[in-house]
CSV table of C-alpha atoms and ligand atoms in Angstrom, one decimal:
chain,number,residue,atom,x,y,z
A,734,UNK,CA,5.8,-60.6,-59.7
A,735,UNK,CA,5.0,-63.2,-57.5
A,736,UNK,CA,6.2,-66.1,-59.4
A,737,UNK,CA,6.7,-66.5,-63.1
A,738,UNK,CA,5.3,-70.1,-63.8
A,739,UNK,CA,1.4,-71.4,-62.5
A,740,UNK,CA,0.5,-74.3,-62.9
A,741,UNK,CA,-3.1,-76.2,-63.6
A,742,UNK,CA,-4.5,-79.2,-64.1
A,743,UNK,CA,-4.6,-78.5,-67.9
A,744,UNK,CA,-2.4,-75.4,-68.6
A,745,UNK,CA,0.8,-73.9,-67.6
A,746,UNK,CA,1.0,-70.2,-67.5
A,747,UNK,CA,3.9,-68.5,-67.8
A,748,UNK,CA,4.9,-65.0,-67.4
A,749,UNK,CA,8.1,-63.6,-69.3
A,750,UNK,CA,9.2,-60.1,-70.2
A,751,UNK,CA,9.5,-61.1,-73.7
A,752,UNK,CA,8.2,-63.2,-76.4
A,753,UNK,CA,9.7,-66.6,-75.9
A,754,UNK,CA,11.1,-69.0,-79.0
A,755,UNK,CA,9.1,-71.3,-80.3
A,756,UNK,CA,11.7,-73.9,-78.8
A,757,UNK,CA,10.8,-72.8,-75.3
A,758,UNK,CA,7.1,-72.9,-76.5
A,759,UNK,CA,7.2,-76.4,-78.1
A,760,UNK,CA,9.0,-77.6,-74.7
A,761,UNK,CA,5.9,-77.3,-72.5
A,762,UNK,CA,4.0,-79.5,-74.7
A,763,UNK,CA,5.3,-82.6,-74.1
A,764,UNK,CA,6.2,-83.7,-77.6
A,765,UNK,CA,7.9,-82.2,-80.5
A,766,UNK,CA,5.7,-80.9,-83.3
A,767,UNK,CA,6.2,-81.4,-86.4
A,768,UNK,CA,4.1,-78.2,-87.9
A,769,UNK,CA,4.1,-75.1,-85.6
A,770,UNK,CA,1.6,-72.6,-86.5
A,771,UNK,CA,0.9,-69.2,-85.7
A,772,UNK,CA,-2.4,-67.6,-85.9
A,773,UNK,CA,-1.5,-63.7,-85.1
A,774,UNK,CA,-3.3,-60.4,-85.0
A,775,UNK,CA,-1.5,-58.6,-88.1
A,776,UNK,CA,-1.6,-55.2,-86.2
A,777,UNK,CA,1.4,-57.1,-84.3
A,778,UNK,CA,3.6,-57.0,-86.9
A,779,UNK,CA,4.2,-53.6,-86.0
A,780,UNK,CA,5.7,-53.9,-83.0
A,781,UNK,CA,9.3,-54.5,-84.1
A,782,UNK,CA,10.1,-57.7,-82.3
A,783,UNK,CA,7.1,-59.3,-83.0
A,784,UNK,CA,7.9,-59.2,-86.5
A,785,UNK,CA,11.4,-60.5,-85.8
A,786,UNK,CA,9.9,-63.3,-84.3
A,787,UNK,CA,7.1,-63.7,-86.9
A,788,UNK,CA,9.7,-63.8,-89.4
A,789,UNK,CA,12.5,-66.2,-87.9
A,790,UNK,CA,12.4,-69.8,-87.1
A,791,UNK,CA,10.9,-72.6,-87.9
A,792,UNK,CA,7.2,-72.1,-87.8
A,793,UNK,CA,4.1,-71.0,-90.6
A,794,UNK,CA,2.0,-68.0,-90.2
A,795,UNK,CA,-1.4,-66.6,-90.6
A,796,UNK,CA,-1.9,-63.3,-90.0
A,797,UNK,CA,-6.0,-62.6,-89.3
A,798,UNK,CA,-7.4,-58.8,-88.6
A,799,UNK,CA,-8.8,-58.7,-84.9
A,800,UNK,CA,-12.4,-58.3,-84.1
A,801,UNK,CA,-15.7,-60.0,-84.4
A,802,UNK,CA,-16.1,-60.3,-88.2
A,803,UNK,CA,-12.9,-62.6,-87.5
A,804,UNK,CA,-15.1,-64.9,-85.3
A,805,UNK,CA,-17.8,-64.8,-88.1
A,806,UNK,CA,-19.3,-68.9,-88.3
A,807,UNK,CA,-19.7,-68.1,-92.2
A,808,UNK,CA,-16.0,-66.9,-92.8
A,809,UNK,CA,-14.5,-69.9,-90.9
A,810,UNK,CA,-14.6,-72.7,-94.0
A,811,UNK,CA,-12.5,-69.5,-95.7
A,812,UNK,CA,-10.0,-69.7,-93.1
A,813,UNK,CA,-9.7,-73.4,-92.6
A,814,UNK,CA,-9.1,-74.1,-96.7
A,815,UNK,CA,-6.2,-71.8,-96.5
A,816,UNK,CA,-4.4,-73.2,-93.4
A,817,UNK,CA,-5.0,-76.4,-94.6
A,818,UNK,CA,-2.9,-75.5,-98.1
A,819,UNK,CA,-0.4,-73.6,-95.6
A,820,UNK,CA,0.0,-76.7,-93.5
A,821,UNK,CA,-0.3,-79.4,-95.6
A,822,UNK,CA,0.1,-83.4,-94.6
A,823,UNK,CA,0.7,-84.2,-91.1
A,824,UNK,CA,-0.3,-86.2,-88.3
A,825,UNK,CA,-2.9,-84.4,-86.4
A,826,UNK,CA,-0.5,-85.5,-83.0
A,827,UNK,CA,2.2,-83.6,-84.5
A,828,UNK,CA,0.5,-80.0,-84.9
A,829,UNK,CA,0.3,-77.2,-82.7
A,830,UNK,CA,-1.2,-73.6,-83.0
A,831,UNK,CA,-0.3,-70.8,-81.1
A,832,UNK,CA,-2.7,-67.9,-81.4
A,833,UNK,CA,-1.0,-64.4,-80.7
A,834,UNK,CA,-3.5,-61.4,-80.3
A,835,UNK,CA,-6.4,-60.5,-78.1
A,836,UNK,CA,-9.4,-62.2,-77.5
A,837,UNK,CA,-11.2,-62.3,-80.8
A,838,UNK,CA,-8.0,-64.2,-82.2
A,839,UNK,CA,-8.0,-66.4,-79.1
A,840,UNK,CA,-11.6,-67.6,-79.4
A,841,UNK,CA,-10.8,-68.3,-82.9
A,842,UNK,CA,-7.6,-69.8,-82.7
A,843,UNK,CA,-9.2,-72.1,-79.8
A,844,UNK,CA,-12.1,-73.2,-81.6
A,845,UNK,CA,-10.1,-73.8,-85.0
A,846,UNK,CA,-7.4,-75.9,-82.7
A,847,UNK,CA,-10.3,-77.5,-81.1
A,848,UNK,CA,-12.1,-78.8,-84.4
A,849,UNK,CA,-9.2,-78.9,-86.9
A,850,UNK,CA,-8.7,-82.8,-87.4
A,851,UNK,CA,-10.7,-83.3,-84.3
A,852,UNK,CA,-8.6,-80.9,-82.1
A,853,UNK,CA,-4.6,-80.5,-82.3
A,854,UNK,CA,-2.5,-78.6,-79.5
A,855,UNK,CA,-2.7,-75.3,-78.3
A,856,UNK,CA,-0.8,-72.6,-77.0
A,857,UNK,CA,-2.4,-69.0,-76.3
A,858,UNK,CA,-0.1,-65.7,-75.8
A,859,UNK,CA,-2.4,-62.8,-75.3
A,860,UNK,CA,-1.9,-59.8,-76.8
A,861,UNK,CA,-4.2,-57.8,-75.1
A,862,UNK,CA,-4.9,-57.3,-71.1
A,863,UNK,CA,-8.5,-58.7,-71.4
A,864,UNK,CA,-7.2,-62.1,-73.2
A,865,UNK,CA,-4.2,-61.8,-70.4
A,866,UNK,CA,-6.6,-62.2,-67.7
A,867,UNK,CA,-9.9,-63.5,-69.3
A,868,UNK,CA,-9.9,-64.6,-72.7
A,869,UNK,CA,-7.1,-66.5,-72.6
A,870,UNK,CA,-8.0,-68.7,-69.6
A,871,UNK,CA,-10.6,-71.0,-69.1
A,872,UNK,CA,-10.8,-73.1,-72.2
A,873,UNK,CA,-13.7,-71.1,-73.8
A,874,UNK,CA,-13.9,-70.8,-77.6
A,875,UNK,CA,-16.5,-69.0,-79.8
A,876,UNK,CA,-18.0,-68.2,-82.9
A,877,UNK,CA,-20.6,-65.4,-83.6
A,878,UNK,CA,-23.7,-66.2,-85.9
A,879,UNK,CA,-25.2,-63.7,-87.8
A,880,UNK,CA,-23.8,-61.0,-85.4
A,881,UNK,CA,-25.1,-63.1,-82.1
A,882,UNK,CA,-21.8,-63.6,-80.4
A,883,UNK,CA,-20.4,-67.0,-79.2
A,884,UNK,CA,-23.2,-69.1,-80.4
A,885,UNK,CA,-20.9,-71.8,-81.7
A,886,UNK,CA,-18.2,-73.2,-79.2
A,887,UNK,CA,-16.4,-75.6,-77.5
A,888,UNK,CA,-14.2,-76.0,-74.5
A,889,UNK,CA,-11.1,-77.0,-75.0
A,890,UNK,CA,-7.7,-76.0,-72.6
A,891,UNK,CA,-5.0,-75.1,-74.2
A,892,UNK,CA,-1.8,-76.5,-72.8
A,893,UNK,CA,0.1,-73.3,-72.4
A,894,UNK,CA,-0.5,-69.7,-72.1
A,895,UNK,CA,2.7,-67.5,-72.3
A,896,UNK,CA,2.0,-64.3,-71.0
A,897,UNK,CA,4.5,-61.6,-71.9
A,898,UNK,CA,4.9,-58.0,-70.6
A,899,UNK,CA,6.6,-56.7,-73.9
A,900,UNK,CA,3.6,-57.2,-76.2
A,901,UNK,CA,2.1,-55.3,-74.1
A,902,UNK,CA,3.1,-52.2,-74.5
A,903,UNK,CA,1.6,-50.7,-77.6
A,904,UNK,CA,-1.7,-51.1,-75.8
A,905,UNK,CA,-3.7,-47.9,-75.6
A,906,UNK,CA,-4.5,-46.0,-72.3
A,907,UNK,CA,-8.4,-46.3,-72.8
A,908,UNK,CA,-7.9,-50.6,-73.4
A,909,UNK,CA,-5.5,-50.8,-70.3
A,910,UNK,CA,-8.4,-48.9,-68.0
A,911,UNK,CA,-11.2,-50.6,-69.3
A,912,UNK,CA,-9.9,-54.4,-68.7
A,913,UNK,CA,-9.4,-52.8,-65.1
A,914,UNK,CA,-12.8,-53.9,-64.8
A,915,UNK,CA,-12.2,-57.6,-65.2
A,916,UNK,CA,-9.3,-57.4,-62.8
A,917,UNK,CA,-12.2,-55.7,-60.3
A,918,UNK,CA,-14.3,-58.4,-61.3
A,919,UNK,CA,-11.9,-61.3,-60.1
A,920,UNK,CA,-11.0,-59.1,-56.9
A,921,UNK,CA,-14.2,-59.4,-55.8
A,922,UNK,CA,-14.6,-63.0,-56.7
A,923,UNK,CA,-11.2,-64.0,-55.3
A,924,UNK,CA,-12.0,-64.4,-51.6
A,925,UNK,CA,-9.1,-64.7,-49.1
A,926,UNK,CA,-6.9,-61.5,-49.1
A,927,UNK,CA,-6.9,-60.5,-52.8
A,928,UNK,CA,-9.9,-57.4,-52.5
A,929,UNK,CA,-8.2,-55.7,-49.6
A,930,UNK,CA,-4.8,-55.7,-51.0
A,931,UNK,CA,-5.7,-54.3,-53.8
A,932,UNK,CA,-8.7,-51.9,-52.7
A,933,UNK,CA,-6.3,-48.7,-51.8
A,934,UNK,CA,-4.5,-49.1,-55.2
A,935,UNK,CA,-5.1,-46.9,-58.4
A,936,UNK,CA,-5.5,-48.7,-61.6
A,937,UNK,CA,-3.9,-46.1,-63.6
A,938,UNK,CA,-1.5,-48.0,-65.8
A,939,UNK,CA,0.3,-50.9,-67.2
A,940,UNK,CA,2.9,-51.7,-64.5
A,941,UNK,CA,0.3,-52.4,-61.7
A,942,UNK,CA,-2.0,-54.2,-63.7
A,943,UNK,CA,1.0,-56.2,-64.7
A,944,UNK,CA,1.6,-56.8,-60.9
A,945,UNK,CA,-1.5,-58.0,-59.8
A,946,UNK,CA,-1.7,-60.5,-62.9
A,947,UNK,CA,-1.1,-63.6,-61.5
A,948,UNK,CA,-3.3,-63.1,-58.5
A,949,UNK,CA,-6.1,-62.4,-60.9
A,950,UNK,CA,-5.7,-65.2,-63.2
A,951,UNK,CA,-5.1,-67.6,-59.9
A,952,UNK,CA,-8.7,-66.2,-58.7
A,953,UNK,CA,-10.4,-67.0,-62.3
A,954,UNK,CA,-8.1,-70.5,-62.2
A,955,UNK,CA,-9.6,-71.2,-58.6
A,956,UNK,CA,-13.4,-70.9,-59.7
A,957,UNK,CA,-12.3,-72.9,-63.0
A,958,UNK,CA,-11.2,-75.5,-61.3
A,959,UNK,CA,-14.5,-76.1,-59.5
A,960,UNK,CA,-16.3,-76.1,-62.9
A,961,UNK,CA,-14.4,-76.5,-65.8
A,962,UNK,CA,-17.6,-76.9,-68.0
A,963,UNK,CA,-19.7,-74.8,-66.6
A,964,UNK,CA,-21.7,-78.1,-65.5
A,965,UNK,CA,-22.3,-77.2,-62.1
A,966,UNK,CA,-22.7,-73.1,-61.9
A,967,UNK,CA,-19.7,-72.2,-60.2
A,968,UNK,CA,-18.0,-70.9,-63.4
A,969,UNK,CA,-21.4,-68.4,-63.6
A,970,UNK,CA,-19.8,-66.9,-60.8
A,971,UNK,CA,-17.5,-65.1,-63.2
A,972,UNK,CA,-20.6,-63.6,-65.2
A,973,UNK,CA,-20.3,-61.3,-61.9
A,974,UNK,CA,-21.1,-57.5,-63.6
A,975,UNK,CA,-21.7,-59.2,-66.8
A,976,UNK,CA,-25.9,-59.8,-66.4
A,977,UNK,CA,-26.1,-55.6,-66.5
A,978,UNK,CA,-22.9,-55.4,-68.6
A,979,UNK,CA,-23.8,-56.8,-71.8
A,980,UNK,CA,-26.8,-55.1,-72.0
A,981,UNK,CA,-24.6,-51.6,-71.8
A,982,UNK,CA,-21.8,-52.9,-73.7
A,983,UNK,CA,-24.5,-54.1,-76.9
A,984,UNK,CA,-26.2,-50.9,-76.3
A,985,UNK,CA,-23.9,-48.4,-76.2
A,986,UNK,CA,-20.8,-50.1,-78.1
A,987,UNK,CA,-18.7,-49.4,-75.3
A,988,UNK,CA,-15.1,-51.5,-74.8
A,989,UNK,CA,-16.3,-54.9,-72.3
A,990,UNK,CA,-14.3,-54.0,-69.2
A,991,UNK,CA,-15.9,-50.6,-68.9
A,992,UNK,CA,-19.6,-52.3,-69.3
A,993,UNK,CA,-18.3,-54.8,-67.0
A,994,UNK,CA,-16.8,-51.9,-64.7
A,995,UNK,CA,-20.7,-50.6,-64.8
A,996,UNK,CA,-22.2,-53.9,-64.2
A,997,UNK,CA,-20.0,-54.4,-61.1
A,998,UNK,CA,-21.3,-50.8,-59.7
A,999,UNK,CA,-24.9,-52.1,-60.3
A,1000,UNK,CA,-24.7,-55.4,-58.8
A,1001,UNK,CA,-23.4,-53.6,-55.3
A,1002,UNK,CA,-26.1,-51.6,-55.0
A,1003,UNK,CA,-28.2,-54.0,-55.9
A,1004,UNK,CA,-26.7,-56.4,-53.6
A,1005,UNK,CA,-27.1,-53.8,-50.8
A,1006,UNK,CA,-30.8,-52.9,-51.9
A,1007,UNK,CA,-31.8,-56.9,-51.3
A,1008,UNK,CA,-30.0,-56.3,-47.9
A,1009,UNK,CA,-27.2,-59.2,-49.1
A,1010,UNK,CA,-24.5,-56.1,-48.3
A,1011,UNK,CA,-23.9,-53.9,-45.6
A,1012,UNK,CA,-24.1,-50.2,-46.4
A,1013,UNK,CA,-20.1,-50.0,-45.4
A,1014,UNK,CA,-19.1,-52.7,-47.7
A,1015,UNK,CA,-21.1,-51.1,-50.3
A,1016,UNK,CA,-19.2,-48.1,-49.7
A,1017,UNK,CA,-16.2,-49.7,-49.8
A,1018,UNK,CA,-16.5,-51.5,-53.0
A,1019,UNK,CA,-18.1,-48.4,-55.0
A,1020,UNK,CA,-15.4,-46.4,-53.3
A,1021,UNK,CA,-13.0,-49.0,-55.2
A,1022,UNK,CA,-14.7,-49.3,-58.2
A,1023,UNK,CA,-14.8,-45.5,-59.1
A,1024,UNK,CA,-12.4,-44.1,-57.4
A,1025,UNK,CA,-9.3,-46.8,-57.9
A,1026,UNK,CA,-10.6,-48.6,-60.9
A,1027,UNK,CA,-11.9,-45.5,-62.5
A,1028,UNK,CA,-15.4,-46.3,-63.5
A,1029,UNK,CA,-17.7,-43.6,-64.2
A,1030,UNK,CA,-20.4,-42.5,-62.3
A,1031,UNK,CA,-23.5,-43.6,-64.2
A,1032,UNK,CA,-24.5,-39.6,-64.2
A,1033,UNK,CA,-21.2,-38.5,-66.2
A,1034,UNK,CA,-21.5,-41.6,-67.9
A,1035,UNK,CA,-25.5,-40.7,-68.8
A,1036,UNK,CA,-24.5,-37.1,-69.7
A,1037,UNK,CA,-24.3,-37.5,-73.5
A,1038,UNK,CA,-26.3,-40.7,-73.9
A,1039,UNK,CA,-29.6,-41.8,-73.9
A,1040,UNK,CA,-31.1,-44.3,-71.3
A,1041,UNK,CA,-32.4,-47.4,-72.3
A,1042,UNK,CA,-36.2,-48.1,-71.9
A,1043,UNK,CA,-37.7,-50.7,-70.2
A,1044,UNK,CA,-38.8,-52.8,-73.4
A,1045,UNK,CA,-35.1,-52.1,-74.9
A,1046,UNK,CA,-33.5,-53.5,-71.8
A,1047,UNK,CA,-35.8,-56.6,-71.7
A,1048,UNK,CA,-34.8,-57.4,-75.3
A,1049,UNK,CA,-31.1,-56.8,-74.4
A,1050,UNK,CA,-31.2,-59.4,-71.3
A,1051,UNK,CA,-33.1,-61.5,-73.1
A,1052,UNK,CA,-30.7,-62.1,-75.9
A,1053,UNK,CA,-28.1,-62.6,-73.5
A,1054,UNK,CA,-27.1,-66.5,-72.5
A,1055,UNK,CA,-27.6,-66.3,-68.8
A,1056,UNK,CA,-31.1,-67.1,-68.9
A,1057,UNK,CA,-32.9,-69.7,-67.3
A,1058,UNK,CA,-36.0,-69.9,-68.5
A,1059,UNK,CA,-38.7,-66.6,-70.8
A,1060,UNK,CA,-38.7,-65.0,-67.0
A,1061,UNK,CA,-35.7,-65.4,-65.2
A,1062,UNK,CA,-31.7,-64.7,-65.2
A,1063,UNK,CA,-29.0,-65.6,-63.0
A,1064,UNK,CA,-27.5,-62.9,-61.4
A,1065,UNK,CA,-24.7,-63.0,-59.3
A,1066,UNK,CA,-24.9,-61.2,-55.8
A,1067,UNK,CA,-22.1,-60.0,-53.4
A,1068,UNK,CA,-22.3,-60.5,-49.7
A,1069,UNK,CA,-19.6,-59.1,-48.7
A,1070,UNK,CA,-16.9,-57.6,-50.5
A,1071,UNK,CA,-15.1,-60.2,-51.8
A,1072,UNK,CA,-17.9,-62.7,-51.4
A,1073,UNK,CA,-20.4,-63.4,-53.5
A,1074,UNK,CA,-23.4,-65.7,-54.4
A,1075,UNK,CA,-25.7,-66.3,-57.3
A,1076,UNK,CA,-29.4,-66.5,-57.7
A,1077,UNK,CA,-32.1,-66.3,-60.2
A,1078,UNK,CA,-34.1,-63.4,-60.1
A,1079,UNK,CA,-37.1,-62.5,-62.1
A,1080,UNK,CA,-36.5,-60.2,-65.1
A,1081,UNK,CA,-39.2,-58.0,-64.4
A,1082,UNK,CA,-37.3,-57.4,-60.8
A,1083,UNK,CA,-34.0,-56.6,-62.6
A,1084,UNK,CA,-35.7,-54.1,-64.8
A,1085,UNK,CA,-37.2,-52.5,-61.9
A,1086,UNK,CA,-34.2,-52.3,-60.1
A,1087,UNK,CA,-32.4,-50.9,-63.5
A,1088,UNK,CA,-35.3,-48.1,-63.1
A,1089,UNK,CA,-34.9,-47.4,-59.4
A,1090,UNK,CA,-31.3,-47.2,-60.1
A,1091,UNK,CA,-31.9,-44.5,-62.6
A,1092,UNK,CA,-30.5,-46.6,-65.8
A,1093,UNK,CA,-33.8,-46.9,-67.4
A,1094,UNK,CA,-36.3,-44.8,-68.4
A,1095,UNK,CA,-40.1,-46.1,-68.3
B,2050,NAD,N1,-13.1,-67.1,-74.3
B,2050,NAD,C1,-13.4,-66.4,-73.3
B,2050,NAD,O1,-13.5,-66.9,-72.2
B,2050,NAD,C2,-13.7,-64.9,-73.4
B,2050,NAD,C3,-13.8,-64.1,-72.3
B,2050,NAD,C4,-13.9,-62.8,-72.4
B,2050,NAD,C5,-14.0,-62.2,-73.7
B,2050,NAD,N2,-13.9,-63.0,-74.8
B,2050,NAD,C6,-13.9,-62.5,-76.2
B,2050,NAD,O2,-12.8,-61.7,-76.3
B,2050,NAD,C7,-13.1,-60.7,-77.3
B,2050,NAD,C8,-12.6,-59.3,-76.9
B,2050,NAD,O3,-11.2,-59.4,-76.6
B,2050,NAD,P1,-10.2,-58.2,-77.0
B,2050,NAD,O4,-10.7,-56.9,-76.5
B,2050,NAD,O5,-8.9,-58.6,-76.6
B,2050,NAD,O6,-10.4,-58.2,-78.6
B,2050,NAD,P2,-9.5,-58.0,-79.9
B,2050,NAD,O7,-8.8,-59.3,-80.2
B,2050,NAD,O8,-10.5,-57.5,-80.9
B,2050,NAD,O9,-8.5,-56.8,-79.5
B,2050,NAD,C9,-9.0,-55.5,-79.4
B,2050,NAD,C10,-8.1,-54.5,-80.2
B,2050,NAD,O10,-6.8,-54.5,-79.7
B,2050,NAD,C11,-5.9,-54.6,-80.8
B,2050,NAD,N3,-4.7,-55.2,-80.2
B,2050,NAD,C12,-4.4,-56.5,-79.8
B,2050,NAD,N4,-3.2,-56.5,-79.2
B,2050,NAD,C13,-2.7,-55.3,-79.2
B,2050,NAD,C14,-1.5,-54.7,-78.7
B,2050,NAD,N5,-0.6,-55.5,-78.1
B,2050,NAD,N6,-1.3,-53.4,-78.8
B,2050,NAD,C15,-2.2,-52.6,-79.4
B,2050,NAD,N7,-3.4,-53.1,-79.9
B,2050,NAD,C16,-3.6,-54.4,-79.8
B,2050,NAD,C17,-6.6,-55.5,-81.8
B,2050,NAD,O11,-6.0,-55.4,-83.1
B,2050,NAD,C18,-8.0,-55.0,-81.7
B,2050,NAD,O12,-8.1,-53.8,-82.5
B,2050,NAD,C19,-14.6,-60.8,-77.6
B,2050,NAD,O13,-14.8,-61.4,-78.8
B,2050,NAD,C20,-15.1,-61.6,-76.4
B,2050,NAD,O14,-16.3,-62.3,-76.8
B,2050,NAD,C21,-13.7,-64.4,-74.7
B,2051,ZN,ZN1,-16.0,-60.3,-69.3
């Protein structure tokens, strides 16, 4: 590991092998809190030092199930009433949440921290590799409304995010490979050196995704720090993969790195079809993508499944929050391979292209 400590302008990241005390936690804030509270994914009180720690020192606990019923808009008065009984009075300066799971606890966590008594502090440790190298970062929260995903947000930075290899390790093989396809993601976004150090290496397991960690995060940091509110479009940059990946993951209910993984195969080629990439670096990068990363083939991946139509697609994109305007979507196009450039395109072009690709029947 390259070094165990980042630093941004709003939030230190720390990597550890283990889960640290909440003294060493409290320490990065800058003052000492007088309620510590942990929102945590209950499934972690499994893992036998986690519920150690959940059950020593001096902090309260909520224990929320993962997933997106947990980010439900109508379920959060529910969950406010009862940390409010759980934390009782306090100076809003004095509280801090820590939200322990994956991303579904970190969105809500972030927004609750970010609303509760007009925001209080907050620390993220991700308990899952896509909050390790996505979720967690960025200062993005969300709520889903009526089963539309992240309609109700906020930014808001948490001040540290502890990310530790331990947790990790209940995490099933299918999860690790498909948040591969994030880390691919910020490979190709990264610039500088990242892509070709990593492009002969297989994405098989924990330990390597654990190595190139930081360099990931420091790519998603480095695009962050150009546009922390998404204000002036360098942050769509990241949406790289994700224009074509929603569609699939909504569609099919496959894990998000995996539609991602997809999304990133689509955008090359489509990238090379536009003549943006050279056929070699579009070799290179699909070479990467399927054969290191391990995303399928959309053939064995179209093998049991049905395609989408046309008029099922366009309702997909269209639903999706990367529109511009009833016609158009951003897309974000690679130049070389770990360059890459965004553009509206026409909807009616990126169906087509879904057809031509052979993702779409008419
Ligand atoms: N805020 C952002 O910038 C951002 C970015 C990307 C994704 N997201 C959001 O993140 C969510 C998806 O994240 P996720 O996949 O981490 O979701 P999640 O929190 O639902 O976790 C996925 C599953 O892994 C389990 N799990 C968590 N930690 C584990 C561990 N250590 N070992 C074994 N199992 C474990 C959970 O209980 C759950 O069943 C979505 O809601 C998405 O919208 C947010
Ligand atoms: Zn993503």
């Amino acid at each position: 590991m390259a070094s165990e400590e980042i630093v941004y302008e709003k939030t230190k990241v720390v990597f550890q092998k283990k889960l640290p005390t909440i003294k060493k936690i409290t320490e990065t804030l800058g003052f000492s809190p007088d309620r510590v509270l942990v929102i945590y994914d209950r499934k972690l009180e499994k893992q036998e030092a986690i519920g150690k720690w959940l059950g020593t020192g001096n902090k309260l606990t909520y224990a929320v199930t993962a997933g997106e019923k947990l980010k439900d808009l109508e379920a959060f008065p529910g969950h406010v009433k009862k940390i409010m009984k759980l934390i009782g009075p306090v100076s809003p300066q004095k509280i801090v949440v820590i939200g322990l799971g994956g991303g579904t606890v970190g969105d809500f966590t972030g927004f609750f921290a970010s609303v509760f008594k007009r925001g209080v502090s907050l620390v993220h440790v991700p308990s899952t590799l896509l909050a390790a190298i996505d979720s967690a970062h960025g200062g993005k929260t969300a709520l889903n409304v009526a089963s539309i995903k992240n309609q109700v947000g906020s930014f808001y930075f948490g001040s540290a995010v502890f990310i530790c290899k331990d947790i990790f390790a209940t995490i099933p093989q299918q999860q690790i490979h498909s948040s591969a396809g994030e880390l691919a993601k910020m490979a190709l976004l990264a610039g500088g050196d990242f892509f070709s150090e990593v492009k002969d290496t297989y994405f098989t397991g924990l330990d390597v995704m654990w190595k190139y960690m930081p360099q990931t995060i420091d790519s998603k940091y480095k695009i962050l720090q150009q546009d922390p509110y998404e204000k002036s479009g360098e942050r769509q940059l990241l949406n790289l993969g994700h224009t074509f990946g929603h569609p699939l993951e909504s569609y099919y209910g496959i894990p998000h790195g995996m539609a991602v993984g997809l999304g990133l195969v689509f955008s090359v080629h489509w990238s090379h079809h536009h003549g943006y990439l050279s056929f070699k670096d579009q070799e290179v990068v699909v070479d990467f993508l399927h054969d290191k990363i391990g995303i399928q083939k959309r053939h064995q991946f179209l093998k049991n499944r049905k395609a989408l139509t046309r008029a099922k697609l366009l309702k997909l994109v269209s639903e999706d929050k990367k529109m511009t305007s009833p016609n158009h979507v951003n897309f974000v196009f690679l130049e070389k391979a770990s360059k890459v450039f965004r553009k509206t395109v026409t909807i009616d072009s990126f169906i087509t292209e879904a057809a031509r690709q052979g993702w779409v029947t008419s």
